[in-house]
Amino acid sequence: MPIYNAPLADMRFILNDVFQAEQFWQANENLAHVDAATAEAILEEMAKFAQNVTLPLNRSGDEEGAHFENGKVTTPAGFKEAFHQYAQGGWIGLAADEEWGGQGMPKMLTVLADEMLFATNPSFMLYPLLSVGAGMALSSYASQEQKETYLPKIYSGEWSGTMCLTEPHAGTDLGIIKTKAEPNSDGSYQITGTKIFITGGDHDLAENIIHLVLAKTPDAPAGSRGISLFIVPKFMVNADGSLGERNAVGAGSIEHKMGIKASATCVMNFDGATGYLVGKENQGLAAMFVMMNYERLSMGIQGLGASEFAYQNAAQYATDRLQGRSSIGAKSPEKPADSILVHGDVRRMLLNARANNEASRAFAVYVGQQLDITKFSTDPEAVAKANNRVALLTPIAKAFLTDTAFQATLDAQMCFGGHGFIREWGMEQCVRDLRIAQIYEGTNGVQAQDLIGRKTIKCDGEFIAEYIAEIRDFANELDTDLNFIKDATLDVATEIEMVTQRIIERAAENPDFSNAAAIDYLHAVGLLSFTYMFARIANAAYGKQGEFYTNKLSLTHYFIQRVLPDLNSRILKIKAGCEVIMGFSEDYFTSQS
Amino acid sequence: MPIYNAPLADMRFILNDVFQAEQFWQANENLAHVDAATAEAILEEMAKFAQNVTLPLNRSGDEEGAHFENGKVTTPAGFKEAFHQYAQGGWIGLAADEEWGGQGMPKMLTVLADEMLFATNPSFMLYPLLSVGAGMALSSYASQEQKETYLPKIYSGEWSGTMCLTEPHAGTDLGIIKTKAEPNSDGSYQITGTKIFITGGDHDLAENIIHLVLAKTPDAPAGSRGISLFIVPKFMVNADGSLGERNAVGAGSIEHKMGIKASATCVMNFDGATGYLVGKENQGLAAMFVMMNYERLSMGIQGLGASEFAYQNAAQYATDRLQGRSSIGAKSPEKPADSILVHGDVRRMLLNARANNEASRAFAVYVGQQLDITKFSTDPEAVAKANNRVALLTPIAKAFLTDTAFQATLDAQMCFGGHGFIREWGMEQCVRDLRIAQIYEGTNGVQAQDLIGRKTIKCDGEFIAEYIAEIRDFANELDTDLNFIKDATLDVATEIEMVTQRIIERAAENPDFSNAAAIDYLHAVGLLSFTYMFARIANAAYGKQGEFYTNKLSLTHYFIQRVLPDLNSRILKIKAGCEVIMGFSEDYFTSQS
């Protein structure tokens, strides 16, 4: 049975030592209700929930999967009780406004709570996650009446939420969706169409499901500027908040997937279902994008959670597994063989994962802090700056964190040898469950295109320049004892600055340049971000006594020596340009000549 | 339903144009029975078998899986008939000696036949593959009587074979196995112990199963020098070749795995089973290693097959999927959106896979040719040289080809977006099925250690120096029009030469250096090998008319610009040394501080 011990020590270190969270919270009147003790208590409670409730349901949920019968989805054994307990604990509304029954906690704290749930049971986590996403879109765009009707029930877990975007022919390109919304005389709409890949589209966890649906009204302009957002409840809601009759929406089937099998991924059929417009007509995509920055960070957290889970299990297995001998003489001559930890290559795999976890965790908290500034700060200049930072870093949080985490879970699986391939040890499930995080909420390739296009070329590099300025300021303040990380940070910053300039110039000559360079640029900026996080980690650990802190410095060395070199190949690939790539005819790909 | 069109055009090009196979065969008296027409006929027949017989069983085999009931394994529907047809076609003995009913075909041809089977049904392929492996060990080490008893039946498919090495506590480190072989008075042995991860340990495809089992005799020396090899048939074989009573060996269970679910991976219990010594006592490991070079190349072919299958399906999907618009203006304005092939990032993923396939295929044929020289050449000097080359390149063939292929299948899966994660399109199965190839037959980390240790440091770099000399000779002869690949090849050769020298020096000072650098060195030598293959491909295509050939040159450019840059980061990581990696205490890995 796989293990999981919530990494509370590192979480504490990152919140308190690296980011001085309490100071930040207390300095903001809208966050003054949060202090270090509250944060600590929340993390400890979530650790218990993750270790005792969701972890034991992870493998059984995978084995059993979600069921679909007679148009109804039922979740695997134990999920209903766990969801009820989760809702009772107030976890769904942890970050939601107190006005609607939430706890008003900052994102820089909730990312850490989310990590534990993603680590122990990603399939389970997706159910409340979609509720939170729906709640967030409603908070920003819905009418007061709609908020009053839906938000308290969603945050209490009585009802849940979905996001209905994708259609069979339209995923990334939502401009070509076909779902129709025809106005009724009473101001509501008739929604007709088919949506696919709808997480939690049906289930037995809550009394009602509130679908947020993108659709086109009859005279909507073509493309993405003609999309509206609608509320479509599974059961109609009476004026007193009680449930009425069943709406004309239902699951047609569920997908059979590589992983997250306990999460019901539904085909949803809308057969003239009653829907209610959220916000204004044709502005639905903007409403969906409100929650995107939050959701996309969540996918990065899914990666982090999986990578931490995988690391802990692989480290334990490697410690226990006796095989071969150290090349510098037996370490445990009294045993038939040494632990495989004597092999540098096994350590390399574990350290890759651990360096990824610690940098990712710091980065998630950092992006969470930026989101908190956008939401809670009263200083318009700070908000504007944080908005730019969030815009820049969201694709990194989603795509870089899931790419590196996936590699980390593969490394961890490899530490098990053949045992990593069989179900018993949980590693193969971890890999299967995580793979989707690179794909959904916009594939990582789409994230990379967002970063290099809208977030960099379009603003002429302003966002990245601001980020680099902050990083330089920080690095320049580091103690001379930390020159190894200071120099690396400044070097990387300059490399990114130069390559960004080159990208902006080359893309102006040939727009195809940017898409061909996108994924390498995303990884390059991701490596800059991890370097910055290690600079902050090293700075926080420097001068403190104890192995905990000296190990942070050693891990920083490891990152610089063994992970950061990937930057070189990324930059060479960016510079290679797009001529060869775009030079092949379309026919080439499917022909053998 | 996934597609597969055997890449016969590229196979022909590699055999005929790149390696002038017929000339090579005809120049060797032991291979003079093979000509281009025979090779062509064999590849065409195998293409039909793969497309019509094994491909349609691939998904159903995964869904149904192998069954275990009452100690017996049954294979999924259709496997028995397909195996019978495969055996009838003479495919099991394709590369086996004619003396034992084989067809005596060279490895440089059979790797291509194997690729098609691995592409369309890796689970199926493993059953005959293990028979061939067992046959090979017996051919080299068994007595004449044993050969006569077992080989014809194995190659006809009436019986099958296994390799029983791994035990619950002993995988990579076979020196600590516990299975016992106690001599009986009649010269046979009583075999007692438990073996795990035994591919095809039981099944319903053949009448009898011939287990090749590693075990220790009572007075065997400790460690790997005290291991003997035994034949343990499932059913005893009477003097006339008919089957006698059941031997005391049987499957205790089968594993539930991430992939290759139609391949039965068994726990095998030997309860005083009757066994017959193969070769001499305590020399069992050497006998096992005879087949290792062949088997490990096969794992590389598994990677190539999967990568080709994934590429073909992804290229077709990308061509058909309309989503978004080209950044330089709509390519198909008459359609609602352009094909996703307009996006450089999608092309990048496809070209990564295609470059991998063409280089891997050439490399597999090249290593096959070296194996053929060791087996068929009458020139002792050529044999000695080829033996060194095979020793050097086997870990590359196994580990580099599976690492790059796994990345290619991930890239192909990503081209499908969410559709890549669901069963219907076959991509997620392809990824799950291939993952094991990086793990079994010695993990890729173990391969890397073999390359850097026994194959490089131990011979003071002699094998790699010989290889580099050949590569330089070839590059220096290239036409000046091919300077782009000539220069790249010579540069890479020099880089590898220098880093090899450094490794040898550093490992002499600190033996831990080599293991910590192993995987990066393996990838560096792998990149050298692919560069060499592209030099040969470019040379063969150069000056010939037609898109087929110009595309080969374009793909060579792609490789140099977009794949080869990984070499830089590999070399930086090697140079980083092992001090930081080995500096962490063993406790660090399982503690949070």
Short mmCIF file of N, CA, C and O in Angstrom, two decimals, chain A residues 366-411:
data_model
loop_
_atom_site.label_atom_id
_atom_site.label_comp_id
_atom_site.label_asym_id
_atom_site.label_seq_id
_atom_site.Cartn_x
_atom_site.Cartn_y
_atom_site.Cartn_z
N TYR A 366 4.21 31.18 -4.86
CA TYR A 366 4.53 32.49 -5.44
C TYR A 366 3.40 32.96 -6.37
O TYR A 366 2.93 34.10 -6.29
N VAL A 367 2.95 32.07 -7.25
CA VAL A 367 1.86 32.44 -8.17
C VAL A 367 0.57 32.67 -7.37
O VAL A 367 -0.21 33.59 -7.66
N GLY A 368 0.36 31.84 -6.33
CA GLY A 368 -0.80 32.05 -5.46
C GLY A 368 -0.77 33.44 -4.83
O GLY A 368 -1.79 34.13 -4.76
N GLN A 369 0.41 33.85 -4.41
CA GLN A 369 0.55 35.18 -3.81
C GLN A 369 0.19 36.28 -4.83
O GLN A 369 -0.48 37.26 -4.50
N GLN A 370 0.63 36.10 -6.06
CA GLN A 370 0.29 37.08 -7.10
C GLN A 370 -1.22 37.13 -7.33
O GLN A 370 -1.80 38.20 -7.50
N LEU A 371 -1.85 35.95 -7.35
CA LEU A 371 -3.31 35.91 -7.49
C LEU A 371 -3.98 36.61 -6.31
O LEU A 371 -4.99 37.30 -6.47
N ASP A 372 -3.42 36.40 -5.12
CA ASP A 372 -3.98 37.06 -3.93
C ASP A 372 -3.87 38.58 -4.04
O ASP A 372 -4.79 39.30 -3.63
N ILE A 373 -2.77 39.05 -4.58
CA ILE A 373 -2.63 40.51 -4.75
C ILE A 373 -3.72 41.02 -5.70
O ILE A 373 -4.37 42.03 -5.43
N THR A 374 -3.92 40.28 -6.80
CA THR A 374 -4.95 40.74 -7.75
C THR A 374 -6.33 40.77 -7.10
O THR A 374 -7.15 41.60 -7.44
N LYS A 375 -6.56 39.88 -6.17
CA LYS A 375 -7.90 39.78 -5.58
C LYS A 375 -8.07 40.67 -4.35
O LYS A 375 -9.12 41.27 -4.14
N PHE A 376 -7.03 40.74 -3.52
CA PHE A 376 -7.20 41.37 -2.21
C PHE A 376 -6.53 42.73 -2.05
O PHE A 376 -6.84 43.47 -1.12
N SER A 377 -5.58 43.05 -2.92
CA SER A 377 -4.84 44.29 -2.71
C SER A 377 -5.72 45.50 -3.00
O SER A 377 -6.59 45.47 -3.87
N THR A 378 -5.48 46.58 -2.27
CA THR A 378 -6.23 47.82 -2.49
C THR A 378 -5.39 48.83 -3.27
O THR A 378 -5.84 49.95 -3.52
N ASP A 379 -4.19 48.41 -3.64
CA ASP A 379 -3.29 49.30 -4.39
C ASP A 379 -3.40 48.99 -5.89
O ASP A 379 -2.94 47.94 -6.34
N PRO A 380 -4.03 49.89 -6.65
CA PRO A 380 -4.28 49.58 -8.07
C PRO A 380 -3.00 49.29 -8.85
O PRO A 380 -3.01 48.45 -9.77
N GLU A 381 -1.92 49.94 -8.49
CA GLU A 381 -0.67 49.70 -9.20
C GLU A 381 -0.16 48.27 -8.93
O GLU A 381 0.29 47.58 -9.84
N ALA A 382 -0.26 47.87 -7.67
CA ALA A 382 0.15 46.51 -7.31
C ALA A 382 -0.72 45.48 -8.01
O ALA A 382 -0.25 44.44 -8.49
N VAL A 383 -2.02 45.78 -8.10
CA VAL A 383 -2.95 44.86 -8.76
C VAL A 383 -2.59 44.73 -10.24
O VAL A 383 -2.54 43.62 -10.79
N ALA A 384 -2.34 45.87 -10.88
CA ALA A 384 -2.01 45.84 -12.31
C ALA A 384 -0.74 45.04 -12.55
O ALA A 384 -0.66 44.22 -13.48
N LYS A 385 0.24 45.25 -11.71
CA LYS A 385 1.51 44.53 -11.86
C LYS A 385 1.31 43.03 -11.63
O LYS A 385 1.85 42.19 -12.37
N ALA A 386 0.52 42.71 -10.61
CA ALA A 386 0.28 41.29 -10.32
C ALA A 386 -0.53 40.64 -11.43
O ALA A 386 -0.33 39.46 -11.75
N ASN A 387 -1.45 41.40 -12.02
CA ASN A 387 -2.22 40.85 -13.15
C ASN A 387 -1.30 40.45 -14.30
O ASN A 387 -1.46 39.39 -14.91
N ASN A 388 -0.34 41.31 -14.59
CA ASN A 388 0.63 40.97 -15.64
C ASN A 388 1.43 39.72 -15.27
O ASN A 388 1.69 38.86 -16.10
N ARG A 389 1.84 39.66 -14.01
CA ARG A 389 2.65 38.53 -13.57
C ARG A 389 1.86 37.24 -13.66
O ARG A 389 2.35 36.21 -14.12
N VAL A 390 0.60 37.29 -13.22
CA VAL A 390 -0.26 36.10 -13.30
C VAL A 390 -0.46 35.69 -14.76
O VAL A 390 -0.39 34.50 -15.10
N ALA A 391 -0.68 36.67 -15.61
CA ALA A 391 -0.87 36.36 -17.03
C ALA A 391 0.36 35.64 -17.58
O ALA A 391 0.26 34.64 -18.29
N LEU A 392 1.52 36.15 -17.21
CA LEU A 392 2.78 35.55 -17.70
C LEU A 392 2.99 34.15 -17.14
O LEU A 392 3.41 33.24 -17.86
N LEU A 393 2.73 33.99 -15.85
CA LEU A 393 3.14 32.75 -15.19
C LEU A 393 2.10 31.63 -15.21
O LEU A 393 2.44 30.48 -14.90
N THR A 394 0.87 31.96 -15.56
CA THR A 394 -0.15 30.90 -15.58
C THR A 394 0.23 29.76 -16.54
O THR A 394 0.15 28.59 -16.14
N PRO A 395 0.65 30.06 -17.76
CA PRO A 395 1.05 28.92 -18.61
C PRO A 395 2.25 28.14 -18.07
O PRO A 395 2.34 26.93 -18.28
N ILE A 396 3.13 28.83 -17.35
CA ILE A 396 4.26 28.11 -16.73
C ILE A 396 3.73 27.19 -15.63
O ILE A 396 4.12 26.03 -15.51
N ALA A 397 2.84 27.74 -14.82
CA ALA A 397 2.29 26.96 -13.70
C ALA A 397 1.57 25.73 -14.22
O ALA A 397 1.68 24.64 -13.66
N LYS A 398 0.83 25.90 -15.30
CA LYS A 398 0.08 24.75 -15.83
C LYS A 398 1.01 23.77 -16.56
O LYS A 398 1.03 22.58 -16.29
N ALA A 399 1.77 24.28 -17.51
CA ALA A 399 2.46 23.38 -18.43
C ALA A 399 3.85 22.95 -17.93
O ALA A 399 4.20 21.78 -17.98
N PHE A 400 4.63 23.89 -17.47
CA PHE A 400 5.98 23.51 -17.01
C PHE A 400 5.88 22.61 -15.78
O PHE A 400 6.57 21.58 -15.70
N LEU A 401 5.01 22.97 -14.85
CA LEU A 401 4.88 22.15 -13.64
C LEU A 401 4.34 20.76 -13.92
O LEU A 401 4.70 19.79 -13.23
N THR A 402 3.49 20.62 -14.93
CA THR A 402 3.00 19.26 -15.23
C THR A 402 4.02 18.48 -16.06
O THR A 402 4.16 17.27 -15.88
N ASP A 403 4.73 19.16 -16.94
CA ASP A 403 5.78 18.46 -17.71
C ASP A 403 6.88 17.93 -16.79
O ASP A 403 7.31 16.78 -16.90
N THR A 404 7.36 18.77 -15.90
CA THR A 404 8.45 18.33 -15.02
C THR A 404 7.94 17.29 -14.03
O THR A 404 8.66 16.35 -13.69
N ALA A 405 6.70 17.46 -13.57
CA ALA A 405 6.16 16.48 -12.62
C ALA A 405 5.97 15.13 -13.30
O ALA A 405 6.22 14.08 -12.68
N PHE A 406 5.54 15.14 -14.54
CA PHE A 406 5.35 13.86 -15.23
C PHE A 406 6.69 13.14 -15.34
O PHE A 406 6.79 11.93 -15.08
N GLN A 407 7.72 13.87 -15.69
CA GLN A 407 9.06 13.26 -15.74
C GLN A 407 9.45 12.73 -14.36
O GLN A 407 10.05 11.65 -14.24
N ALA A 408 9.11 13.47 -13.33
CA ALA A 408 9.45 13.03 -11.96
C ALA A 408 8.72 11.74 -11.60
O ALA A 408 9.30 10.84 -10.98
N THR A 409 7.45 11.62 -12.01
CA THR A 409 6.74 10.38 -11.69
C THR A 409 7.32 9.21 -12.49
O THR A 409 7.38 8.09 -11.99
N LEU A 410 7.77 9.49 -13.70
CA LEU A 410 8.44 8.43 -14.48
C LEU A 410 9.75 8.01 -13.80
O LEU A 410 10.06 6.82 -13.72
N ASP A 411 10.50 8.99 -13.34
CA ASP A 411 11.76 8.68 -12.64
C ASP A 411 11.47 7.84 -11.39
O ASP A 411 12.18 6.88 -11.09
#
